[in-house]
mmCIF file of C-alpha atoms in Angstrom:
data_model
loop_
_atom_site.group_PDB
_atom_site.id
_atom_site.type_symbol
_atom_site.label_atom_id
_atom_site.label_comp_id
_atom_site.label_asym_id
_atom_site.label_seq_id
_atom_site.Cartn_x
_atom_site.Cartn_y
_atom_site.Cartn_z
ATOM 1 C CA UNK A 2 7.264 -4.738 15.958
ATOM 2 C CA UNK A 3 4.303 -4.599 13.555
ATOM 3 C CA UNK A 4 1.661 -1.734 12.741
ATOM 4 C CA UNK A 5 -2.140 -2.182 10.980
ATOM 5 C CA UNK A 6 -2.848 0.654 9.433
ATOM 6 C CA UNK A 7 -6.635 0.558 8.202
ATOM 7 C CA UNK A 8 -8.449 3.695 8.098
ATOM 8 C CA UNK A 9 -5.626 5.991 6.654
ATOM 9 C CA UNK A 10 -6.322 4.868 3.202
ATOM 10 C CA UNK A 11 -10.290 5.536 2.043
ATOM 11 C CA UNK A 12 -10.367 4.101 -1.109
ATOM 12 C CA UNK A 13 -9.944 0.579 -1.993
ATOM 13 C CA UNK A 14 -7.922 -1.740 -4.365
ATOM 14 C CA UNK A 15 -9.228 -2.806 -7.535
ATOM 15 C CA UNK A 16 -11.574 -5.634 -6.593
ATOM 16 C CA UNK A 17 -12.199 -7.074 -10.537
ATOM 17 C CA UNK A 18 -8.101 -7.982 -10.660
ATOM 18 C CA UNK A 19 -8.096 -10.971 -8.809
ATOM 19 C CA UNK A 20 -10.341 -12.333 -11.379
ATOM 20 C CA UNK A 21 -8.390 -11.317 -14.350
ATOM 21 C CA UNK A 22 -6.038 -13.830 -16.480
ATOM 22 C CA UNK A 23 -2.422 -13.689 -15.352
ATOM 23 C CA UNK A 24 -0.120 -12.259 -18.590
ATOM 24 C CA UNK A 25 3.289 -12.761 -18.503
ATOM 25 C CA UNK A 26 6.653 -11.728 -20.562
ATOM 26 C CA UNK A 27 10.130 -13.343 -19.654
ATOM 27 C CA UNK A 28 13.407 -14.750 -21.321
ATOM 28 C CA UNK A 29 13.074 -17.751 -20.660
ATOM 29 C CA UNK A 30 9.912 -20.323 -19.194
ATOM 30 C CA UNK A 31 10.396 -23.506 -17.448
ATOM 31 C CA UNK A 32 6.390 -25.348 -16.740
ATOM 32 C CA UNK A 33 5.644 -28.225 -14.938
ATOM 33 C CA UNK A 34 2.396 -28.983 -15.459
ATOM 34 C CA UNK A 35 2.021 -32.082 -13.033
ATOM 35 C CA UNK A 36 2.728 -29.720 -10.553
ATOM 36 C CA UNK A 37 0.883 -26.856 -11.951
ATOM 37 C CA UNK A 38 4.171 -24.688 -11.754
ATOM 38 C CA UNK A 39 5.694 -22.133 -14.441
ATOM 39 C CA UNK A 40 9.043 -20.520 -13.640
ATOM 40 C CA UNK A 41 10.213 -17.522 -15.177
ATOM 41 C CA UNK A 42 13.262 -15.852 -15.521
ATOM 42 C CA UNK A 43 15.084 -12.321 -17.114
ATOM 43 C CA UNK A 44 13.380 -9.259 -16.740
ATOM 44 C CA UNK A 45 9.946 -10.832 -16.158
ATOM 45 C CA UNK A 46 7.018 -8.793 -16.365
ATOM 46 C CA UNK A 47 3.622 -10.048 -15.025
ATOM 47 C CA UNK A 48 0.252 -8.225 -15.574
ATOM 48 C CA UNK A 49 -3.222 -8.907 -13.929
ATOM 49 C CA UNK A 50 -5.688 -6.827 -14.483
ATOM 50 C CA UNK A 51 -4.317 -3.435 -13.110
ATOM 51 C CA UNK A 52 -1.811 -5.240 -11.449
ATOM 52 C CA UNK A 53 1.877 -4.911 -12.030
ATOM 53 C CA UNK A 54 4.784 -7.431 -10.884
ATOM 54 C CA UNK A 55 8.191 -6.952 -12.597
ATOM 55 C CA UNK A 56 11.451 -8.793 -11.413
ATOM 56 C CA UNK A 57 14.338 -11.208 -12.506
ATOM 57 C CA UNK A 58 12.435 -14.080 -11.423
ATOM 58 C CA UNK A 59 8.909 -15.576 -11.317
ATOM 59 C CA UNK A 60 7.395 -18.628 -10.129
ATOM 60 C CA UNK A 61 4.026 -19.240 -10.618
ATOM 61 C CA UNK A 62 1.347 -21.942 -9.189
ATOM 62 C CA UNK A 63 -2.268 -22.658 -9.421
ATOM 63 C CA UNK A 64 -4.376 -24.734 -6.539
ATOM 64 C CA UNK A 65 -7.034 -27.224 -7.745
ATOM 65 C CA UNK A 66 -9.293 -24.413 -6.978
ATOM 66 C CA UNK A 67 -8.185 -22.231 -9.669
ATOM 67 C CA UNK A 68 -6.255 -19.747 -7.542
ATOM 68 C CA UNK A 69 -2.727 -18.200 -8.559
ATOM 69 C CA UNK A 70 -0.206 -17.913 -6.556
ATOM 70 C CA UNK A 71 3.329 -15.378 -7.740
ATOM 71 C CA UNK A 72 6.652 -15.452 -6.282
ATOM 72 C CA UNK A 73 8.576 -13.047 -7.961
ATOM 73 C CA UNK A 74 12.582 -11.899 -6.799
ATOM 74 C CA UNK A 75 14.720 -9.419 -7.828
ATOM 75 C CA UNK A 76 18.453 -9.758 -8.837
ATOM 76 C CA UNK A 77 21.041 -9.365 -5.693
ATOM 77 C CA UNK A 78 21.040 -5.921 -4.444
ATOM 78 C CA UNK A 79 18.194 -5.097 -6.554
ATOM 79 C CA UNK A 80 14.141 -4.830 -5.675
ATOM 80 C CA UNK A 81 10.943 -6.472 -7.142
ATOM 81 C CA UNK A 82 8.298 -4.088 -8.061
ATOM 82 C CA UNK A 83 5.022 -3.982 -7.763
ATOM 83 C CA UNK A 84 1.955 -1.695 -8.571
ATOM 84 C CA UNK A 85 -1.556 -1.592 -8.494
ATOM 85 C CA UNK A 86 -4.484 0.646 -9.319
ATOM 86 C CA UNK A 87 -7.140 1.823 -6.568
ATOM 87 C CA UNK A 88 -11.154 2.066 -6.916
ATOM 88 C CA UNK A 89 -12.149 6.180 -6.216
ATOM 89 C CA UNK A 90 -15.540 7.859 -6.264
ATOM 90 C CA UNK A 91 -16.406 9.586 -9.706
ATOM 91 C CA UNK A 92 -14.246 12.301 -10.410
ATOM 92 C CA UNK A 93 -11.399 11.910 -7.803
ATOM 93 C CA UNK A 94 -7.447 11.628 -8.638
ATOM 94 C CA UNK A 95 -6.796 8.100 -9.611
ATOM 95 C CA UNK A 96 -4.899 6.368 -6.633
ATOM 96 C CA UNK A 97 -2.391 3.641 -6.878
ATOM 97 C CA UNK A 98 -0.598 1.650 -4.523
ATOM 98 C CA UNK A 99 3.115 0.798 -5.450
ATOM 99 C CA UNK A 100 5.577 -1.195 -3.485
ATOM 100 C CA UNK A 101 9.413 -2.768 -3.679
ATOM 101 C CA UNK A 102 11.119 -5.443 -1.740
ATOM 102 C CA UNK A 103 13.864 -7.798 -3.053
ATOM 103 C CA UNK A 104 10.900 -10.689 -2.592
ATOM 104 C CA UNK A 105 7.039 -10.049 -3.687
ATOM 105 C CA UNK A 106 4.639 -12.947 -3.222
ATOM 106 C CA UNK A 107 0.904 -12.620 -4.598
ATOM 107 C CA UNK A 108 -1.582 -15.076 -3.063
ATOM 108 C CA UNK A 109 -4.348 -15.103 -5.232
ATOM 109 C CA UNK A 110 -6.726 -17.042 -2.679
ATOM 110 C CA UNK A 111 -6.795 -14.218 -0.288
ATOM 111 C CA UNK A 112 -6.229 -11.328 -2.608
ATOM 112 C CA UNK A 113 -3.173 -10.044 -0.575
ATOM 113 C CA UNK A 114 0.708 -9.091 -1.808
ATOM 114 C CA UNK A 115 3.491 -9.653 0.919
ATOM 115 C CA UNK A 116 6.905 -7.490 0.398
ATOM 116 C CA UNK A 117 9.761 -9.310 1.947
ATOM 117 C CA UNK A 118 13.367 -7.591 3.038
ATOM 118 C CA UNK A 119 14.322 -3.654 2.487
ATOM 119 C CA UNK A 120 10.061 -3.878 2.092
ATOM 120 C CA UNK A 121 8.288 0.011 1.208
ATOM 121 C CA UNK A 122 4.537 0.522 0.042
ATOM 122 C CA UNK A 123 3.688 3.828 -1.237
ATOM 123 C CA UNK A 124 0.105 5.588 -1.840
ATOM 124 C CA UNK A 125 -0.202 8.071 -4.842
ATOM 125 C CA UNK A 126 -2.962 10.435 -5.511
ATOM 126 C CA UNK A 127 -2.353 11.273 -9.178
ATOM 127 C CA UNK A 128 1.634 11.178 -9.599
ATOM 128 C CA UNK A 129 2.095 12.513 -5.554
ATOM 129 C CA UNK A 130 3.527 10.138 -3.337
ATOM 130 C CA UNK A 131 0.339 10.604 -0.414
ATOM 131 C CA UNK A 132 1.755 7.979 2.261
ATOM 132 C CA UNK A 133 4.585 5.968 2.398
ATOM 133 C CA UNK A 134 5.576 2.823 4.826
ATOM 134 C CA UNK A 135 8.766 1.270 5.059
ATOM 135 C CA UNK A 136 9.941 -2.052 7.108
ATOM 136 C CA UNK A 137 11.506 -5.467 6.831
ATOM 137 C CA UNK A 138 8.011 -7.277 5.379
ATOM 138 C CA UNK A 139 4.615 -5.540 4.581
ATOM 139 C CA UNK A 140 1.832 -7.229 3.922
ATOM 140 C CA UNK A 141 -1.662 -5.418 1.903
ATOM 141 C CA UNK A 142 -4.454 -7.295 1.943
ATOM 142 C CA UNK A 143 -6.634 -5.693 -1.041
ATOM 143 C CA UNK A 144 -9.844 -7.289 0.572
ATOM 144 C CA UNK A 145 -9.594 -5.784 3.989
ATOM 145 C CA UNK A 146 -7.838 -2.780 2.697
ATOM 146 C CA UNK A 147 -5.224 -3.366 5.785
ATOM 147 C CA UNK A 148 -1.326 -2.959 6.114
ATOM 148 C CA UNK A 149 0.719 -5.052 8.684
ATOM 149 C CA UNK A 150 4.055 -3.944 8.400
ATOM 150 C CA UNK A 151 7.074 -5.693 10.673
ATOM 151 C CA UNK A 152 10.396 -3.833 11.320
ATOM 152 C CA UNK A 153 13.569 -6.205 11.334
ATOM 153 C CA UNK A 154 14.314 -7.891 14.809
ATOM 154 C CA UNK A 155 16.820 -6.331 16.703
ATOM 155 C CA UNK A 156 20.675 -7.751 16.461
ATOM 156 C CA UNK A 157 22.828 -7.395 19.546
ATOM 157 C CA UNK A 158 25.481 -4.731 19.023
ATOM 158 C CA UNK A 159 29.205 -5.368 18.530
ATOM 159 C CA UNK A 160 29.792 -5.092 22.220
ATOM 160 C CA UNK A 161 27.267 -7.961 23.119
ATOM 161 C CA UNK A 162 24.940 -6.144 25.550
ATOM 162 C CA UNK A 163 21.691 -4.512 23.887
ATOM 163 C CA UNK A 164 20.159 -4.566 20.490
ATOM 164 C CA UNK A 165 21.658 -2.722 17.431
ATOM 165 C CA UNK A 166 19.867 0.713 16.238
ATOM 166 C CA UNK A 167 17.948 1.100 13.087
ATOM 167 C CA UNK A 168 15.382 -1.853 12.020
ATOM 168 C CA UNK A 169 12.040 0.391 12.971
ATOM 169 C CA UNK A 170 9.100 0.716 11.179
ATOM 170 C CA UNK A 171 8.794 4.056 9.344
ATOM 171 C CA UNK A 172 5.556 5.680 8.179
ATOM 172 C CA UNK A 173 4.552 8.929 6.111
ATOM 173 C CA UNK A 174 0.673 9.469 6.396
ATOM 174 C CA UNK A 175 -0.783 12.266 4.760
ATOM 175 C CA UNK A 176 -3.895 13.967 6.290
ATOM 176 C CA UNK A 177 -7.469 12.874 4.482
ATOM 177 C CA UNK A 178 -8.503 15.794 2.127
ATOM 178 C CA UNK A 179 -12.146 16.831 2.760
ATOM 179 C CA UNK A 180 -14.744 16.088 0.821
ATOM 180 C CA UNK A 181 -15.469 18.322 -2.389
ATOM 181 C CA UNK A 182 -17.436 21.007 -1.359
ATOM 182 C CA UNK A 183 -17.220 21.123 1.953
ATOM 183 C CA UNK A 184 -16.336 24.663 3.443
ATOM 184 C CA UNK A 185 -14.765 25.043 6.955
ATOM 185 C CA UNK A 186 -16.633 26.992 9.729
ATOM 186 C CA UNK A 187 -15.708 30.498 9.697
ATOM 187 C CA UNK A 188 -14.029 31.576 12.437
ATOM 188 C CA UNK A 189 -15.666 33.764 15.327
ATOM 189 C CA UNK A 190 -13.977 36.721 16.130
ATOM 190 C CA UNK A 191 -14.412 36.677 20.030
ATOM 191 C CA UNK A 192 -16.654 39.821 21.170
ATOM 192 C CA UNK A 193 -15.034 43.305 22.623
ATOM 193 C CA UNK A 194 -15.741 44.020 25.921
ATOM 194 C CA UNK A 195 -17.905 47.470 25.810
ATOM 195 C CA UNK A 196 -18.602 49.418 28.997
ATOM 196 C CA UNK A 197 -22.415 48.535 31.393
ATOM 197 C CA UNK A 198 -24.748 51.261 30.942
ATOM 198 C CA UNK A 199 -27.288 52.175 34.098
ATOM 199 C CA UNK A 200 -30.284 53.287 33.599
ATOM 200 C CA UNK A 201 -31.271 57.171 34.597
ATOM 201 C CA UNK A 202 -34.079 59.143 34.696
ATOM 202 C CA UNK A 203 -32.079 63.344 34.040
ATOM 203 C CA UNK A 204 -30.027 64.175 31.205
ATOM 204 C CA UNK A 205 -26.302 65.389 31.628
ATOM 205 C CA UNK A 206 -25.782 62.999 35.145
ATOM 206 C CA UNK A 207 -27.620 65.838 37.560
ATOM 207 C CA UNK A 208 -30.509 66.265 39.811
#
């Protein structure tokens, strides 16, 4: 099962990162440079820009086109991490996008981060958490500013005949705040009914 979510998030992902140098702490580095491939590993660390990757291990390519590509995994049972700072008009909350999944690849070429297994993405407005998606693989693409996010396939049951529960996407999605300034229409108080009059020409109701 898979879900695009597009409009639900107004702002936009920090365009300038994906043109950033790639900065990197580790224990240890193993590079390959006929094959234009570094691997790190222990309690790696990789900035870009606003960008954020941290796991136990990172491998990282470049194309003959200059574009980086970032595999990073965590250690068993554990999660990669990864975080990432929004563009907002003047004087909003800063927004950041933040996600875990025990696999995070970064494809530099088309500027999009996919979270594999025991995947969530979260929104913050400030330090709030605004929306949050979990699933079995998300995927953000910071150009189109869309999420496709895939729940695990189903697994037949012990007894054999139908799929196991569990494995569904799962989505928090916070209403849009309105724009500053903007006031909501009062609300009309619906009129009370007052009695016809008819016209007459004596006072008092007599002739």
């Amino acid at each position: 099962m898979a879900a695009a979510l597009g409009g639900s998030v107004p702002a936009l992902a920090e365009k300038a990162d994906r043109n950033k140098p790639m900065n990197i702490e580790a224990d240890a580095l193993r590079h390959d440079d006929l094959k234009q491939t570094s691997v790190f590993t222990g309690r790696v660390v990789m900035t870009k820009g606003s960008i954020v990757l941290r796991g136990a291990r990172l491998e990282v390519r470049q194309d003959a086109q200059g574009f980086q590509f970032g595999t990073v995994s965590a250690e068993p049972g554990q999660r990669a991490f990864f975080r990432q700072r929004r563009d907002v008009a003047p004087g909003a909350p800063e927004e950041y996008i933040e996600g875990e999944g025990e696999v995070i690849e970064y494809d530099g070429r088309n500027d999009a981060v996919r979270f594999v297994r025991r995947a969530e993405l979260r929104r913050l407005r400030g330090t709030a958490v605004s929306d949050e998606i979990t699933g079995a693989v998300i995927v953000y693409n910071n150009l189109t500013d869309v999420f496709t996010v895939d729940g695990q396939k189903a697994a037949p049951n012990a007894a054999g005949d139908g799929p196991a529960p569990g494995g569904r996407v799962r989505a928090v999605l916070s209403p849009k705040e309105p724009p500053a300034g903007a006031a909501s229409a009062p609300v009309q108080e619906p009129a009370s009914a007052s009695p016809a009059l008819r016209p007459s020409s004596t006072l008092g109701g007599t002739r």
